[in-house]
Short mmCIF file of N, CA and C in Angstrom, two decimals:
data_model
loop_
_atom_site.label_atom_id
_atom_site.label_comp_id
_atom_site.label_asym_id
_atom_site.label_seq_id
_atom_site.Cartn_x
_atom_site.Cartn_y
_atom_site.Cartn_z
N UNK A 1136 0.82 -1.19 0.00
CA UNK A 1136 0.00 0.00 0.00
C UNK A 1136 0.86 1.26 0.00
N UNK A 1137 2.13 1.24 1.18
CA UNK A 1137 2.86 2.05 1.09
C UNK A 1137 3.57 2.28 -0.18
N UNK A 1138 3.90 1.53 -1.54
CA UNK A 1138 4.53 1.73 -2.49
C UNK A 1138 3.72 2.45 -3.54
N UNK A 1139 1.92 2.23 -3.20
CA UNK A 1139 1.20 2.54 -4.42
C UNK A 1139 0.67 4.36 -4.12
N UNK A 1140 0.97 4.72 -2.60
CA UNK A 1140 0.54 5.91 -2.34
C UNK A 1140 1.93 6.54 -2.82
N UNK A 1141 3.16 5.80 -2.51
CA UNK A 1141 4.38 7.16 -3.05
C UNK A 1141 4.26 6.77 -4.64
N UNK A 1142 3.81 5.93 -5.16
CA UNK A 1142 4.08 6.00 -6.57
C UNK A 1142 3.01 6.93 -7.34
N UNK A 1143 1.88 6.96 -6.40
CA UNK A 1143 1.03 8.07 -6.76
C UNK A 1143 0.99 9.47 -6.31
N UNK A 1144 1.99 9.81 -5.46
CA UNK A 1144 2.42 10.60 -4.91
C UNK A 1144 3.95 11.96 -6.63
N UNK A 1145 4.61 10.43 -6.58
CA UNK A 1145 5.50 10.72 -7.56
C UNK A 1145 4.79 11.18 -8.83
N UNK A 1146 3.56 10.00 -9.53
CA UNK A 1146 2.93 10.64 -10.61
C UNK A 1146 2.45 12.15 -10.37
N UNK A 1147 2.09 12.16 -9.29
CA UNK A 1147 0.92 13.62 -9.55
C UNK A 1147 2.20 14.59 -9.20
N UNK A 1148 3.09 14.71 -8.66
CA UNK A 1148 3.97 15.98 -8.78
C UNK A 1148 4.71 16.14 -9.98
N UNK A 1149 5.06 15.12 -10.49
CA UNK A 1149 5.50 15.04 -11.96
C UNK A 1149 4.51 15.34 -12.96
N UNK A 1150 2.72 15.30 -13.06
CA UNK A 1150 1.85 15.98 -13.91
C UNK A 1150 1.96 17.14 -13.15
N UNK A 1151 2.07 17.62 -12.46
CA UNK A 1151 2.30 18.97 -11.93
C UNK A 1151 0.76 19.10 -11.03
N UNK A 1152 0.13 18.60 -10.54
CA UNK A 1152 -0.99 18.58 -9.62
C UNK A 1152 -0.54 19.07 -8.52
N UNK A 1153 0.90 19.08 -7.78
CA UNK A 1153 0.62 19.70 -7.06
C UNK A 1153 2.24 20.95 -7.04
N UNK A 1154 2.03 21.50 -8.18
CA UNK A 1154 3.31 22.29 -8.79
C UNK A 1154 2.83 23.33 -7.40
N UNK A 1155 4.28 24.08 -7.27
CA UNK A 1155 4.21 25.37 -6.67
C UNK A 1155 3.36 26.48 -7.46
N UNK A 1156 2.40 27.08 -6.63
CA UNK A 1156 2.34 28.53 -7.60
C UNK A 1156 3.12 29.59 -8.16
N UNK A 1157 2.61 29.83 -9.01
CA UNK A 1157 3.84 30.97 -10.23
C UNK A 1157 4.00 32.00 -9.17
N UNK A 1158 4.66 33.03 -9.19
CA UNK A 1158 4.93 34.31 -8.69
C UNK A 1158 3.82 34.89 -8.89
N UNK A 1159 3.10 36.04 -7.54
CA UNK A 1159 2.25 36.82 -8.12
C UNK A 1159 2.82 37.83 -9.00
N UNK A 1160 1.71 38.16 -10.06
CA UNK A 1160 1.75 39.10 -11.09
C UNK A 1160 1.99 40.64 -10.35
N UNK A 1161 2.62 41.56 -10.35
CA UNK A 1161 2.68 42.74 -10.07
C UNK A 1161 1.68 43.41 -10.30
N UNK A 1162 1.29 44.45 -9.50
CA UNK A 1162 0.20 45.50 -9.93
C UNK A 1162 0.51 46.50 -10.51
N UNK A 1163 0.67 46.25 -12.24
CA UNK A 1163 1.27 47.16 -12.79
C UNK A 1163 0.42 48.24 -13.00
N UNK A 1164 -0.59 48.56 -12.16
CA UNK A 1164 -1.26 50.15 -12.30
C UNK A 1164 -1.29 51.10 -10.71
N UNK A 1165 -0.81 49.81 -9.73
CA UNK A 1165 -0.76 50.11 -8.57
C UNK A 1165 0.92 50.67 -8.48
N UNK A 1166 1.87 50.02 -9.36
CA UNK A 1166 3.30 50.64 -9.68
C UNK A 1166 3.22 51.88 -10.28
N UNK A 1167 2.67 51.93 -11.34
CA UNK A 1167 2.76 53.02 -12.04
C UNK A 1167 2.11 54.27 -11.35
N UNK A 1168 0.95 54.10 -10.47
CA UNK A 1168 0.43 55.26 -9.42
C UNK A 1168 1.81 55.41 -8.02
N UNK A 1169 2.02 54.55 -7.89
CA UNK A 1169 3.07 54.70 -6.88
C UNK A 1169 4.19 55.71 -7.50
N UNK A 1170 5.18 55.00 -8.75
CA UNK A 1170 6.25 55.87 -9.04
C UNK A 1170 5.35 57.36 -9.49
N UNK A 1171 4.66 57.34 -9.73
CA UNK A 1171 4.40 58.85 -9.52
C UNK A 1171 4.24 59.54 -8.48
N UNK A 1172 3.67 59.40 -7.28
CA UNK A 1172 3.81 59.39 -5.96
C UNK A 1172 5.40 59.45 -5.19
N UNK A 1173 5.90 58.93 -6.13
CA UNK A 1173 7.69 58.85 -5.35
C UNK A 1173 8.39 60.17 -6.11
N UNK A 1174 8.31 60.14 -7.77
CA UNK A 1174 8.40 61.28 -8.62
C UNK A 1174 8.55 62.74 -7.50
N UNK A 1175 6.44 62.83 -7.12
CA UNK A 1175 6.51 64.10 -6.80
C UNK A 1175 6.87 64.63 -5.22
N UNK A 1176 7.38 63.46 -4.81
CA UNK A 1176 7.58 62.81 -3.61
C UNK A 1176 9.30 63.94 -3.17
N UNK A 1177 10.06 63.19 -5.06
CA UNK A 1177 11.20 63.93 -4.68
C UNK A 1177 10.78 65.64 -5.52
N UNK A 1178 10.40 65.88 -5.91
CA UNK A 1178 9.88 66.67 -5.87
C UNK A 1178 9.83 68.06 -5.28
N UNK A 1179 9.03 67.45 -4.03
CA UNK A 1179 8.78 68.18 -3.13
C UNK A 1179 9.94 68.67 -2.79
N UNK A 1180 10.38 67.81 -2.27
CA UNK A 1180 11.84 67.72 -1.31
C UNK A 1180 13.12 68.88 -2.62
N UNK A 1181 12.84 69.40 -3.69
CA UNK A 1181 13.71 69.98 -4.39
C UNK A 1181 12.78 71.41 -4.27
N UNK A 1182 11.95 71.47 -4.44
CA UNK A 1182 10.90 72.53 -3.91
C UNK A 1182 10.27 72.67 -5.30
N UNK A 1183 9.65 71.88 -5.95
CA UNK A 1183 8.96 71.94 -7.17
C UNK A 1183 7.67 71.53 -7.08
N UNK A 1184 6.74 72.09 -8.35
CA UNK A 1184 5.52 71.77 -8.01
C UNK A 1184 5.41 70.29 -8.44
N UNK A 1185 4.23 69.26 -8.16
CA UNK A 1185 4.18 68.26 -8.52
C UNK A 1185 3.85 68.42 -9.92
N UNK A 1186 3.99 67.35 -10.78
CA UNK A 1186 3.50 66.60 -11.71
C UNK A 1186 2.20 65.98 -11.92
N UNK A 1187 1.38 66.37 -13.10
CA UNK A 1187 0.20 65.50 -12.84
C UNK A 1187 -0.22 64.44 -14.01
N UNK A 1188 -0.88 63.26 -13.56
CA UNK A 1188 -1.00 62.40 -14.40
C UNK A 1188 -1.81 63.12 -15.36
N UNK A 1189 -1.74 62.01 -17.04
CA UNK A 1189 -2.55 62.52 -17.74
C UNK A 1189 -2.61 61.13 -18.82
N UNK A 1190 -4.37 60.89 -18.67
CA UNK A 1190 -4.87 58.98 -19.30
C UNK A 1190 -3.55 59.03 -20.51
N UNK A 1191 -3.88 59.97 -21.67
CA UNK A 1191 -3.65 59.56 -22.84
C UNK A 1191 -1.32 59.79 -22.77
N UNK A 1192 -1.50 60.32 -21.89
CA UNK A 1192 0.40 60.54 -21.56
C UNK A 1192 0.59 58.95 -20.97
N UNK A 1193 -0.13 58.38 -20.06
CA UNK A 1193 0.16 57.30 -19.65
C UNK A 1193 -0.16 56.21 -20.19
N UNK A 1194 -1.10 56.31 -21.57
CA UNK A 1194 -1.25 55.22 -22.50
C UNK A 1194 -0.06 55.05 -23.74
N UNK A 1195 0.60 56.32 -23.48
CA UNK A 1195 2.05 56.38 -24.51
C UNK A 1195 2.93 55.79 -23.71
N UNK A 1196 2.85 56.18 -22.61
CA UNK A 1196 4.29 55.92 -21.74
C UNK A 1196 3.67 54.25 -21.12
N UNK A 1197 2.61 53.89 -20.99
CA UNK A 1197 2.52 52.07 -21.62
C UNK A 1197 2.73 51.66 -22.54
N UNK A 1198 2.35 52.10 -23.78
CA UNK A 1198 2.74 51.70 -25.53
C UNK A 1198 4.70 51.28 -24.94
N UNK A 1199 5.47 52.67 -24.18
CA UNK A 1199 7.10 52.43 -24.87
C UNK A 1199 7.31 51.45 -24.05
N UNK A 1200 6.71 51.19 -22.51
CA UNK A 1200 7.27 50.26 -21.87
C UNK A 1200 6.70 48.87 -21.95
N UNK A 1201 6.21 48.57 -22.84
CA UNK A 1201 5.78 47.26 -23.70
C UNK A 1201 6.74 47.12 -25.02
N UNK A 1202 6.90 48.04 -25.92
CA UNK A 1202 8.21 48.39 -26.87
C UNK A 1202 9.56 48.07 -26.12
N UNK A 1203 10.03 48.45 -25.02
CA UNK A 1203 11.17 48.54 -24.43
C UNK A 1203 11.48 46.88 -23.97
N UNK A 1204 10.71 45.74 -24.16
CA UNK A 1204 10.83 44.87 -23.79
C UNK A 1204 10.99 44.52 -24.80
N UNK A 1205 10.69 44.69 -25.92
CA UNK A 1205 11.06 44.03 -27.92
C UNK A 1205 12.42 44.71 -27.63
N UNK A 1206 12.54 46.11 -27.75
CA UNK A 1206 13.70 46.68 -28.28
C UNK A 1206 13.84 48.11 -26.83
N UNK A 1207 15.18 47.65 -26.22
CA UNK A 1207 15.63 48.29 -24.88
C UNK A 1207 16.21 49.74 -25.27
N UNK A 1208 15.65 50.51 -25.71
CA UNK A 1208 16.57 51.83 -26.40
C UNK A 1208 15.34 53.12 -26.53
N UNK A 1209 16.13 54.06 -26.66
CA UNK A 1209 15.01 55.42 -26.62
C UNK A 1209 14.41 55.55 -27.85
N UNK A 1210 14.66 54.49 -28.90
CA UNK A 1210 14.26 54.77 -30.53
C UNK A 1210 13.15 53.41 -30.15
N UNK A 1211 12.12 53.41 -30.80
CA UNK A 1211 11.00 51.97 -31.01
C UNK A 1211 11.50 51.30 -31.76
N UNK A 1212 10.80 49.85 -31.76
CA UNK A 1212 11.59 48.97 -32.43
C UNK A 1212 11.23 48.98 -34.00
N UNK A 1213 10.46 49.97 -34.28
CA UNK A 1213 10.47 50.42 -35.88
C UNK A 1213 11.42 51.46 -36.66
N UNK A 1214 12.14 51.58 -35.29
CA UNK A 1214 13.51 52.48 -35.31
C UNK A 1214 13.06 53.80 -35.09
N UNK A 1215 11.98 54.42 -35.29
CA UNK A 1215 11.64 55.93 -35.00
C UNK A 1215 12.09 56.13 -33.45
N UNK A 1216 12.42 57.44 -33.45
CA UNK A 1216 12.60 57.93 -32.05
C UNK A 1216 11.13 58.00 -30.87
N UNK A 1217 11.36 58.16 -29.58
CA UNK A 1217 10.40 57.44 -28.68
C UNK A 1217 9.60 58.23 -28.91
N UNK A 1218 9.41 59.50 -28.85
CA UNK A 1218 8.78 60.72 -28.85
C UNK A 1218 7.39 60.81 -30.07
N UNK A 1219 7.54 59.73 -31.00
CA UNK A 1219 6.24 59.67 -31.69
C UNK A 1219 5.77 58.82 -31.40
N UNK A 1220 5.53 58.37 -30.34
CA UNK A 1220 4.45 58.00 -29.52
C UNK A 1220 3.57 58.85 -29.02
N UNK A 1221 3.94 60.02 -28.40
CA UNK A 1221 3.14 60.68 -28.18
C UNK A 1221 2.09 61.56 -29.10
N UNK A 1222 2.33 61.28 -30.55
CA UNK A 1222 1.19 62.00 -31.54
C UNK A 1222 0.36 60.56 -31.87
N UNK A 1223 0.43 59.33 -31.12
CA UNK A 1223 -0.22 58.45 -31.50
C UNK A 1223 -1.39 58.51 -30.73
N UNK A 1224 -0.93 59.53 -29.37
CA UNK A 1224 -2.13 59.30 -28.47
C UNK A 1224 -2.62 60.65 -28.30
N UNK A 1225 -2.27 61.21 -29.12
CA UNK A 1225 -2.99 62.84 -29.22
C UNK A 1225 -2.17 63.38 -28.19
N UNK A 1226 -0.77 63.48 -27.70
CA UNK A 1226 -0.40 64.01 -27.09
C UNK A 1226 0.48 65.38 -27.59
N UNK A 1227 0.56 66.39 -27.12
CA UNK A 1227 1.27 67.51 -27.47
C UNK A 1227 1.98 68.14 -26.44
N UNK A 1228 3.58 68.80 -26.81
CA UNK A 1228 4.00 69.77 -25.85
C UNK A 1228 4.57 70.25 -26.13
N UNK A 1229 5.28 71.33 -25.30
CA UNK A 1229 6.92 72.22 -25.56
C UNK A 1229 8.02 71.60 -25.39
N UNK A 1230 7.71 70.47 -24.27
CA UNK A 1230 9.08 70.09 -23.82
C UNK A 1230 8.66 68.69 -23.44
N UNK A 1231 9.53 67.61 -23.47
CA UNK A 1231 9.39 66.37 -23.54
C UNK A 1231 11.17 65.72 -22.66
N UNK A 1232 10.33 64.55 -22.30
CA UNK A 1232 11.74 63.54 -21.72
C UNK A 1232 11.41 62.47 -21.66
N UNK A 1233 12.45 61.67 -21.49
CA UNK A 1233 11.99 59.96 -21.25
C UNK A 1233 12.57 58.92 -20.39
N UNK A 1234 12.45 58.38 -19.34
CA UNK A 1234 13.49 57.33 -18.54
C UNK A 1234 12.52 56.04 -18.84
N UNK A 1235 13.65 55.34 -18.93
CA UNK A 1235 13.15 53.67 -19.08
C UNK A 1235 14.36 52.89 -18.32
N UNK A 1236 13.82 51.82 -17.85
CA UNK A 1236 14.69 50.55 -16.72
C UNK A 1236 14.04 49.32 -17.01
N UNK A 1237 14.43 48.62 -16.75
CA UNK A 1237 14.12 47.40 -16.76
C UNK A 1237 15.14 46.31 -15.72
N UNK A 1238 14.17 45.31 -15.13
CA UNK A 1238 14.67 44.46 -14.04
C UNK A 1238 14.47 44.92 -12.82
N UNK A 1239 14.02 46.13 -12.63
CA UNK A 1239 13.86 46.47 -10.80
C UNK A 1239 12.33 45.73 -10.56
N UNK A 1240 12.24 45.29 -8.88
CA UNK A 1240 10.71 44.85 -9.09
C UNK A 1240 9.80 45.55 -8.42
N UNK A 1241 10.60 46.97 -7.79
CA UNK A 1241 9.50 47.58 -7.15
C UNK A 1241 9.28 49.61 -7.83
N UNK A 1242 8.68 49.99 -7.19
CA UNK A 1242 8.99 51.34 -7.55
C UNK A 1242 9.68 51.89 -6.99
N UNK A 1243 10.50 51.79 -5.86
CA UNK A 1243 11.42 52.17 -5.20
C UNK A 1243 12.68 52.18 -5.42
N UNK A 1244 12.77 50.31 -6.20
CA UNK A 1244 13.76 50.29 -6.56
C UNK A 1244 14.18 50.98 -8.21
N UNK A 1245 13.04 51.16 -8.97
CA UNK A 1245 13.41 51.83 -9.96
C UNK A 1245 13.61 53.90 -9.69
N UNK A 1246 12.95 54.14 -8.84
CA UNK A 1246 13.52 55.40 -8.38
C UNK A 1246 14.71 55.88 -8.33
N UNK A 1247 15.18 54.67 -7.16
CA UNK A 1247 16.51 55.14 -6.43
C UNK A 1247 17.35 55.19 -7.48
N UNK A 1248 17.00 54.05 -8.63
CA UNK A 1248 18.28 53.63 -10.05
C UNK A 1248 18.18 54.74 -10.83
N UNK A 1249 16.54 55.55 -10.85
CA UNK A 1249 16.63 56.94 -11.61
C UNK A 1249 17.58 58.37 -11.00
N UNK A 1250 17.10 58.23 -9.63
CA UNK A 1250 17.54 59.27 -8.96
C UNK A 1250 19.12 59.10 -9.04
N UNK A 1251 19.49 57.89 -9.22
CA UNK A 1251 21.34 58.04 -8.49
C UNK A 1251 21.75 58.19 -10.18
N UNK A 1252 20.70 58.69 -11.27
CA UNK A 1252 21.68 58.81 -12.38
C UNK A 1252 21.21 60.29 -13.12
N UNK A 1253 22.43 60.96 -13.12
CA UNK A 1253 22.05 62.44 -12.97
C UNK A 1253 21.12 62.42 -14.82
N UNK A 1254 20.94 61.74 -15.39
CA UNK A 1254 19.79 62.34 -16.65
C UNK A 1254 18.99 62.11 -16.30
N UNK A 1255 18.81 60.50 -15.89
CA UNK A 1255 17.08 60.36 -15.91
C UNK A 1255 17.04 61.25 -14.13
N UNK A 1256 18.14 61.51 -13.45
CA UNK A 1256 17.25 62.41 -12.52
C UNK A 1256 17.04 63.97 -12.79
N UNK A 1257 17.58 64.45 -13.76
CA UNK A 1257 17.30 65.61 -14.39
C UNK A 1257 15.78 65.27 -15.26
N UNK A 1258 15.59 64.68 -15.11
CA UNK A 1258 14.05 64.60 -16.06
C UNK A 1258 13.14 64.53 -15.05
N UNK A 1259 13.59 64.14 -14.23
CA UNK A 1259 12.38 63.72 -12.96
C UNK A 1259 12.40 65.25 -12.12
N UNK A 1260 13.58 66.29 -11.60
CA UNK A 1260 13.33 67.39 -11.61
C UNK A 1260 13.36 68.32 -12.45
N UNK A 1261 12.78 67.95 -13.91
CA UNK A 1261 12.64 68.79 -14.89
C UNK A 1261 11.79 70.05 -14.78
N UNK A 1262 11.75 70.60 -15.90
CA UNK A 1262 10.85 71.66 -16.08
C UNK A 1262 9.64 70.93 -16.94
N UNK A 1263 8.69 70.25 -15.96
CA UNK A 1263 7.38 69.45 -16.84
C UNK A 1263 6.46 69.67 -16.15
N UNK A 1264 5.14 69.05 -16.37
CA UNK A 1264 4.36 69.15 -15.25
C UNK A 1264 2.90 68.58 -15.66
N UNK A 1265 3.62 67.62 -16.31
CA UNK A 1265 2.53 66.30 -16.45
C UNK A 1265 3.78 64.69 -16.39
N UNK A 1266 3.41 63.81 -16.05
CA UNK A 1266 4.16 62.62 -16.60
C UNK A 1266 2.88 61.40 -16.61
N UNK A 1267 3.41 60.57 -17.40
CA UNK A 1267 2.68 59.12 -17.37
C UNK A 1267 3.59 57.69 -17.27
N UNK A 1268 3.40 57.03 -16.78
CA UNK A 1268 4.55 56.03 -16.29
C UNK A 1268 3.71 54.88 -16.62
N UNK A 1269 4.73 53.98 -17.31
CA UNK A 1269 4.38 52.44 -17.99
C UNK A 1269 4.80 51.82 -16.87
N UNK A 1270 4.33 50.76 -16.90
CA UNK A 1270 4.79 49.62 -16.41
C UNK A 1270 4.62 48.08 -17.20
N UNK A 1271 5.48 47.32 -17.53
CA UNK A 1271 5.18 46.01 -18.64
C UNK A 1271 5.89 45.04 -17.95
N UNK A 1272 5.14 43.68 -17.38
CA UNK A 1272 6.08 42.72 -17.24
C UNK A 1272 6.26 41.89 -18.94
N UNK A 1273 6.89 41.02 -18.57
CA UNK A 1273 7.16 39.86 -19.53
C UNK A 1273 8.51 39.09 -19.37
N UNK A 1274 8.22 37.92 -19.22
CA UNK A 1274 9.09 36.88 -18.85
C UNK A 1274 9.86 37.18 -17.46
N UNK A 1275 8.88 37.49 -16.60
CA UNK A 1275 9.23 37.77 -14.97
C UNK A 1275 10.07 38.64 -15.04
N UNK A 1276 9.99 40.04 -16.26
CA UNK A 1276 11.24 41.13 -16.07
C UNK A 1276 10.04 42.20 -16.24
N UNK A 1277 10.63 43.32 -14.95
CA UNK A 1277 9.53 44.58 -15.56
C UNK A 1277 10.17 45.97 -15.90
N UNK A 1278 9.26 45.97 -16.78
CA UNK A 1278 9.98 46.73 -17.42
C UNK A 1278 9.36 48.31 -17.24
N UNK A 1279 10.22 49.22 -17.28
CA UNK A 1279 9.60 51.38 -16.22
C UNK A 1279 9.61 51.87 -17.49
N UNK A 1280 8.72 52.77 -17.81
CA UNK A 1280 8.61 53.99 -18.49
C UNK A 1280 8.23 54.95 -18.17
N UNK A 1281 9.21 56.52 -17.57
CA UNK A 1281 8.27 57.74 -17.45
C UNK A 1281 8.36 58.40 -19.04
N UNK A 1282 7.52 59.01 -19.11
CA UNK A 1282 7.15 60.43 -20.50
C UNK A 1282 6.49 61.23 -19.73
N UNK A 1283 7.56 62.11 -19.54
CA UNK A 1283 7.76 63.62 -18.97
C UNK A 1283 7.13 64.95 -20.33
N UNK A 1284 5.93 65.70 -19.99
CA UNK A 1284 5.89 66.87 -20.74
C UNK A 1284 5.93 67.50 -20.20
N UNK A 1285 5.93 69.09 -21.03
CA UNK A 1285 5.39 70.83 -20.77
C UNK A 1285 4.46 70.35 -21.47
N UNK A 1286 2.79 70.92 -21.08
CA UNK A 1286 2.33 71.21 -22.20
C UNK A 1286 2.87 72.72 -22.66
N UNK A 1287 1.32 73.08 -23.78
CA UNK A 1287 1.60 74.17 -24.41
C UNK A 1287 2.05 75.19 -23.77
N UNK A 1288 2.52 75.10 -22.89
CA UNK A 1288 2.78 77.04 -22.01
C UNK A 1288 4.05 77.78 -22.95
N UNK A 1289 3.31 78.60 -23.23
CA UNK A 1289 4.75 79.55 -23.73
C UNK A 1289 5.65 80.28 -22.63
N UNK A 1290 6.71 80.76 -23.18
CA UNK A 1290 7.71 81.10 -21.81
C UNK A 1290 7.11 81.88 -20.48
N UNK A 1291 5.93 82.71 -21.18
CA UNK A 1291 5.11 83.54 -20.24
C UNK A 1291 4.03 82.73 -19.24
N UNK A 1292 4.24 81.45 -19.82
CA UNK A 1292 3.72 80.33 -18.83
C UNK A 1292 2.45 80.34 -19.38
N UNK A 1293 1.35 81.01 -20.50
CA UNK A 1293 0.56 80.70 -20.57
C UNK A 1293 0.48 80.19 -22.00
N UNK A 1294 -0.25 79.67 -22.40
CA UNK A 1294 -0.59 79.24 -23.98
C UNK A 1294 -1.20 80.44 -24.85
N UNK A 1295 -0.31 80.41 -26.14
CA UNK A 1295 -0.77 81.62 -27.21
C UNK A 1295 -2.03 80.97 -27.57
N UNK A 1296 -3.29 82.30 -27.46
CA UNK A 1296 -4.29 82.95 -27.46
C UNK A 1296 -4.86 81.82 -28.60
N UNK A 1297 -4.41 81.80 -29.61
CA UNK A 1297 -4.87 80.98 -30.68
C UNK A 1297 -4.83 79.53 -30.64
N UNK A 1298 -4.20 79.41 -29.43
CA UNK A 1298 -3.87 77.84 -29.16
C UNK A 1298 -4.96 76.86 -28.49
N UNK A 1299 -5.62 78.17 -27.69
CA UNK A 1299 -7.20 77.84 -27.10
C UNK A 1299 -8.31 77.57 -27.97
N UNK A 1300 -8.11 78.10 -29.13
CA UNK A 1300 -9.70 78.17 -30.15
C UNK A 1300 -9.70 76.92 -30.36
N UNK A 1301 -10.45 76.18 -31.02
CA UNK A 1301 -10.91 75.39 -31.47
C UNK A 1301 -9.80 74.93 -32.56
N UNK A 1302 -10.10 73.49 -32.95
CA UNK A 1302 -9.35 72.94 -33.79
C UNK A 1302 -9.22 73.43 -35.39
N UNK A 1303 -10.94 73.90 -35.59
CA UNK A 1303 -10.68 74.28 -37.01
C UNK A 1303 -10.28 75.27 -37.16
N UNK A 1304 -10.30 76.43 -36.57
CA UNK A 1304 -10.35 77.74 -36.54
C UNK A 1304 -8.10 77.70 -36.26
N UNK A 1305 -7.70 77.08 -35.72
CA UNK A 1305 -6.51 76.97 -35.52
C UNK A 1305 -5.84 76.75 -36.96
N UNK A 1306 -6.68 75.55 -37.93
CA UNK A 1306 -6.10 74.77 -38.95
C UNK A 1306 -6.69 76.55 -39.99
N UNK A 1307 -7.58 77.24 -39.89
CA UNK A 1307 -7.71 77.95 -41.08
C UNK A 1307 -6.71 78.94 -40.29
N UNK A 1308 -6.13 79.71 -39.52
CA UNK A 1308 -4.93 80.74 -39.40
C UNK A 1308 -3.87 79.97 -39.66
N UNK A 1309 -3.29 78.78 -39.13
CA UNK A 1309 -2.43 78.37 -40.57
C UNK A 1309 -2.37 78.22 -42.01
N UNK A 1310 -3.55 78.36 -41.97
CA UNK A 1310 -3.65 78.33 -43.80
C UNK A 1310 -3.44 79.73 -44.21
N UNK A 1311 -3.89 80.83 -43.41
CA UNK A 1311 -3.78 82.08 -43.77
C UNK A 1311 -2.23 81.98 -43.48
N UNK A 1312 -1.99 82.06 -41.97
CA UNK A 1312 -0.52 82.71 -42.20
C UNK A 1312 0.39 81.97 -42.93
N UNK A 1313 0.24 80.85 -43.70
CA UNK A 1313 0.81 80.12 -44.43
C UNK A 1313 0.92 81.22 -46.20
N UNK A 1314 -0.35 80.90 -46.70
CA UNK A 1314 -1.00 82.05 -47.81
C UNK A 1314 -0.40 83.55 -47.77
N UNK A 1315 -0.44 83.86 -46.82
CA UNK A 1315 -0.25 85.03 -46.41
C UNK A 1315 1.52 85.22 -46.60
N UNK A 1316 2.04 84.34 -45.90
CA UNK A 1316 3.83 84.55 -46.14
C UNK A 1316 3.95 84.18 -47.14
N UNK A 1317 3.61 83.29 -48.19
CA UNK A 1317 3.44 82.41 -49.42
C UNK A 1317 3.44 83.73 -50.84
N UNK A 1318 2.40 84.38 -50.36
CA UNK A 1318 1.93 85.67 -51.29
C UNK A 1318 3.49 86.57 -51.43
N UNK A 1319 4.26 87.00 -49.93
CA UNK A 1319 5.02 87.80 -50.22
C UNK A 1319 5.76 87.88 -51.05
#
C-alpha cells in the first residue's frame, strides 16, 4: 500500500498537480500610481511643483514600456525615435523627456536607479508638469517607463491665445498665415 501511495504521490507531482504557484503578477497600475507618488515625492523635497497624471500621456508611456521589452533603447523597435508615440495618443508639448529601466521589481527600486543617475534624474526634476509612467512585465522582467511633458505654455507660462480656439479655426490661421507669407 505504502509503495502505491508514493508512486502516486510521484505521478501527480510530476503531472504537476501539485506544482508550486507561479509568482504573483505585479500590480502594474498600482506601480505606475506609486512611481508617480515617489516622482513628486522627490519633488517636493527639491521645492517643485508636482507633476500630474494625464490617461492619454500614460497610455504612450505604456505603448514604450511594452516596446522597451522588444527593443531596450530610446528609438521603437520600428527604429523611430520614442517621442512619436506621443502623436499616436494625441499628445502635445513644448518640452518632452523619457526614462526607461528594466529588471527592478519595485517602484522604489526603480527610483533610487533613476535618482542616483544624474539624466534620468534631471528629467524627474525637470521643467514638466505632467508625466505618465508604464509599467510592462514579460518573462518575470519589468519593465519602467516615465514620458515627462510641458504642455503648451509659452515662456510667459501661458498658452498663445490661438492655441485655445478650437481645432478648425486653428487649422484655417495656418492656412492664412501660411497664404499670407506664401503671397510675399
Amino acid at each position: 500500500m505504502k509503495r502505491i501511495l508514493s508512486l502516486l504521490a510521484i505521478i501527480a507531482l510530476l503531472s504537476g498537480t501539485f506544482a508550486l504557484p507561479a509568482a504573483a503578477a505585479p500590480d502594474t497600475t498600482g506601480y505606475a500610481a506609486e512611481v508617480l507618488r515617489l516622482v513628486n515625492a522627490e519633488r517636493k523635497k527639491a521645492g517643485l511643483a508636482e507633476l500630474r497624471g494625464m490617461a492619454p500621456l500614460s497610455s504612450a508611456a505604456q505603448k514604450r514600456a511594452e516596446e522597451i521589452a522588444v527593443t531596450f533603447d530610446h528609438k521603437r523597435p520600428n527604429g523611430s525615435g520614442c517621442f512619436t508615440v506621443l502623436g499616436e495618443y494625441g499628445v502635445s508639448s513644448q518640452a518632452r523627456g523619457e526614462n526607461i529601466a528594466a529588471g527592478q521589481t519595485t517602484p522604489a527600486q526603480v527610483m533610487s536607479g533613476w535618482m542616483n543617475s544624474p539624466g534620468h534624474r534631471a528629467n524627474i526634476l525637470g521643467d514638466y508638469d505632467r508625466l505618465g509612467v508604464g509599467v510592462h512585465v514579460k518573462n518575470n522582467t519589468v519593465y519602467w517607463s516615465q514620458m515627462f511633458i510641458r504642455e503648451g505654455a509659452g515662456p510667459s507660462g501661458s498658452a498663445p491665445k490661438w492655441k485655445t480656439w478650437p481645432a478648425w479655426a486653428q487649422w484655417l490661421m495656418r492656412i492664412f498665415a501660411f497664404g499670407w507669407l506664401w503671397m510675399r
